[in-house]
Short mmCIF file of C-alpha atoms in Angstrom, two decimals:
data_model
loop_
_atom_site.label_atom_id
_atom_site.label_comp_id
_atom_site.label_asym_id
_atom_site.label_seq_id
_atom_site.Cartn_x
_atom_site.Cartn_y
_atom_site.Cartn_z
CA UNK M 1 209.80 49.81 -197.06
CA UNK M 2 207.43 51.00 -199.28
CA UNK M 3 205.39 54.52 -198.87
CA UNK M 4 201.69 54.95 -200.11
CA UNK M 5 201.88 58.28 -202.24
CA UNK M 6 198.68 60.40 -203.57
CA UNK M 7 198.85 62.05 -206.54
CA UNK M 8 195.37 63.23 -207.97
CA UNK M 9 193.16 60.56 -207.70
CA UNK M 10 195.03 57.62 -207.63
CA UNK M 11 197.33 56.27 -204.94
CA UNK M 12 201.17 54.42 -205.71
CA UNK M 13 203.71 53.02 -204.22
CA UNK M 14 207.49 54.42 -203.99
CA UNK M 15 210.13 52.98 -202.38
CA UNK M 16 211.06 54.79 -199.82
CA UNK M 17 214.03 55.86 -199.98
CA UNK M 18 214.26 57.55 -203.17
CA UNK M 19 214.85 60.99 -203.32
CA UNK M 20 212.18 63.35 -203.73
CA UNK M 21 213.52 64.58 -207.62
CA UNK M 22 210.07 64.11 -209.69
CA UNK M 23 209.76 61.13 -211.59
CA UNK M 24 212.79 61.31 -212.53
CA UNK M 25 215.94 59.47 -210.54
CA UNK M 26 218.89 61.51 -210.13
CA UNK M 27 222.15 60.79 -210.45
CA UNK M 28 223.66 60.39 -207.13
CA UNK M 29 220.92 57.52 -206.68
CA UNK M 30 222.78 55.58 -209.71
CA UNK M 31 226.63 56.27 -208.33
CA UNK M 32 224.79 54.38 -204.88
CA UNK M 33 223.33 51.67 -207.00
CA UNK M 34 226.54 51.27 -208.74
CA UNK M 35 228.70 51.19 -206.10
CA UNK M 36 226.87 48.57 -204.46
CA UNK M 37 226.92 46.37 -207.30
CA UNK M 38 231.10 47.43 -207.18
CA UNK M 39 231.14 46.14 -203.87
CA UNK M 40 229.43 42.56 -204.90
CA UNK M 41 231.16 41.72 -207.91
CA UNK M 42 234.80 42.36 -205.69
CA UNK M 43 233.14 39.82 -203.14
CA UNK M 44 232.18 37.29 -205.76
CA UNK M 45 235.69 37.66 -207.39
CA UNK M 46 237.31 37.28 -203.79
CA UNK M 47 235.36 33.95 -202.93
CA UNK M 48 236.12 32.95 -206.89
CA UNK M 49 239.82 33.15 -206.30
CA UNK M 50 239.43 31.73 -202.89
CA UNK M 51 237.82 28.36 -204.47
CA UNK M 52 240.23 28.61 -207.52
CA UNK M 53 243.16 28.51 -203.99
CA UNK M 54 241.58 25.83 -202.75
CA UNK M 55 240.52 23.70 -205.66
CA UNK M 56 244.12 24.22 -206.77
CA UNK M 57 246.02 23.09 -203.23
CA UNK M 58 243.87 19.55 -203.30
CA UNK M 59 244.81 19.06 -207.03
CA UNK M 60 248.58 20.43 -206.33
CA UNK M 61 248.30 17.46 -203.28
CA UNK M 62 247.15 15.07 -205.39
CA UNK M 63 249.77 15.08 -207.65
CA UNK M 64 252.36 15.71 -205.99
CA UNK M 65 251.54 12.13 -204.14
CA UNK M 66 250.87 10.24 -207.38
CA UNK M 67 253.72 8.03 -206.93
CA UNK M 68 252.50 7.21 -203.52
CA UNK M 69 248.98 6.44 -204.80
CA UNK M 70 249.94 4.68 -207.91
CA UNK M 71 252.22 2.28 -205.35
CA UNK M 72 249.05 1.82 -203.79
CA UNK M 73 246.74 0.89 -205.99
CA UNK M 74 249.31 -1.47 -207.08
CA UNK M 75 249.11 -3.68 -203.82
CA UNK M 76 245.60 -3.51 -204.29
CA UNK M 77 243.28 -6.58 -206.08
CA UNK M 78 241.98 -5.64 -209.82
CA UNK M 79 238.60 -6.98 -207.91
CA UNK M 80 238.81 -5.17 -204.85
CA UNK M 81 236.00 -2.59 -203.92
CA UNK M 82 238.94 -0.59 -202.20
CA UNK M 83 240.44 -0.03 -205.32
CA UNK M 84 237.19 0.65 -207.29
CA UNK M 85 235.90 2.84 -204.38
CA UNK M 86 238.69 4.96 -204.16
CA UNK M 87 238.86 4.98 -208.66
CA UNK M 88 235.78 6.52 -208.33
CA UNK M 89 235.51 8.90 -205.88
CA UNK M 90 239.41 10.54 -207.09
CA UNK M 91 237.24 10.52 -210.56
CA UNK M 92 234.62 12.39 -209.48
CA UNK M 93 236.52 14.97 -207.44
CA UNK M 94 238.65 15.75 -210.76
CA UNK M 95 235.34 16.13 -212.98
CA UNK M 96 234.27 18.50 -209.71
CA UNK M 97 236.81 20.13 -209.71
CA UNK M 98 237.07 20.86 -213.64
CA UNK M 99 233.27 21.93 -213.42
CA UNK M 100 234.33 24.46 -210.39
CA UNK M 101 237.42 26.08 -212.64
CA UNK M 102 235.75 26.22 -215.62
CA UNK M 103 232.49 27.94 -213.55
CA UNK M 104 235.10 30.57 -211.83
CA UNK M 105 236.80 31.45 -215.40
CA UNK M 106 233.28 31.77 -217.17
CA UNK M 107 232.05 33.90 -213.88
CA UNK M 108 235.29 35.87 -213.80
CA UNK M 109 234.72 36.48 -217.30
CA UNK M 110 233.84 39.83 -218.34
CA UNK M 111 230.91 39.55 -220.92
CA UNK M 112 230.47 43.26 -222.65
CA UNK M 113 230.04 42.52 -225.99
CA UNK M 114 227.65 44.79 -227.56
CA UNK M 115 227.04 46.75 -224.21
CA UNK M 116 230.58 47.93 -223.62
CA UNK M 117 230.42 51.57 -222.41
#
């Protein structure tokens, strides 16, 4: 919500629910802008690690039933669109799922460099 302020003779806009300090913010308005940027990195992190669980269960199934899937694509025809179908689409969830790690560590990351407090 914005609110239409005059001050001499022009007219602008505030957001409303700043404090009335001046121009100038004060500091309890940062510790509420900071702690709700607290509050959305911890949910990003959660639903990182929760993806990182998940990612890491289908991969963890996976291989722990190689032997059953290497005995089946052994019955299976060189030529056989079974075979190439399922090739595939194991192939692409493995490239998904390195994409979605290596997104989670580089979003995880913390990047301070130069702007470390």
């Amino acid at each position: 919500m914005i609110v239409e302020k005059r001050t001499g003779a022009s007219l602008r806009e505030e957001p409303a629910s700043l404090p009335e300090t001046g121009n100038r913010p004060n500091l309890e308005m940062y510790a509420v802008i900071l702690n709700g940027i607290h509050v959305q990195i911890r949910f990003a992190d959660a639903k990182a690690g929760f993806i990182a669980a998940l990612n890491a269960v289908l991969f963890g199934f996976l291989a722990a039933r190689f032997d059953d899937v290497l005995l089946a694509y052994s019955k299976l025809d060189a030529s056989s669109p079974v075979l190439w179908f399922n090739v595939v689409s194991q192939s692409l969830y493995l490239m998904a799922t390195a994409g979605a790690v290596g997104s989670i560590l580089i979003a995880v990351k913390p990047r301070f460099s130069e702007l470390a407090p």
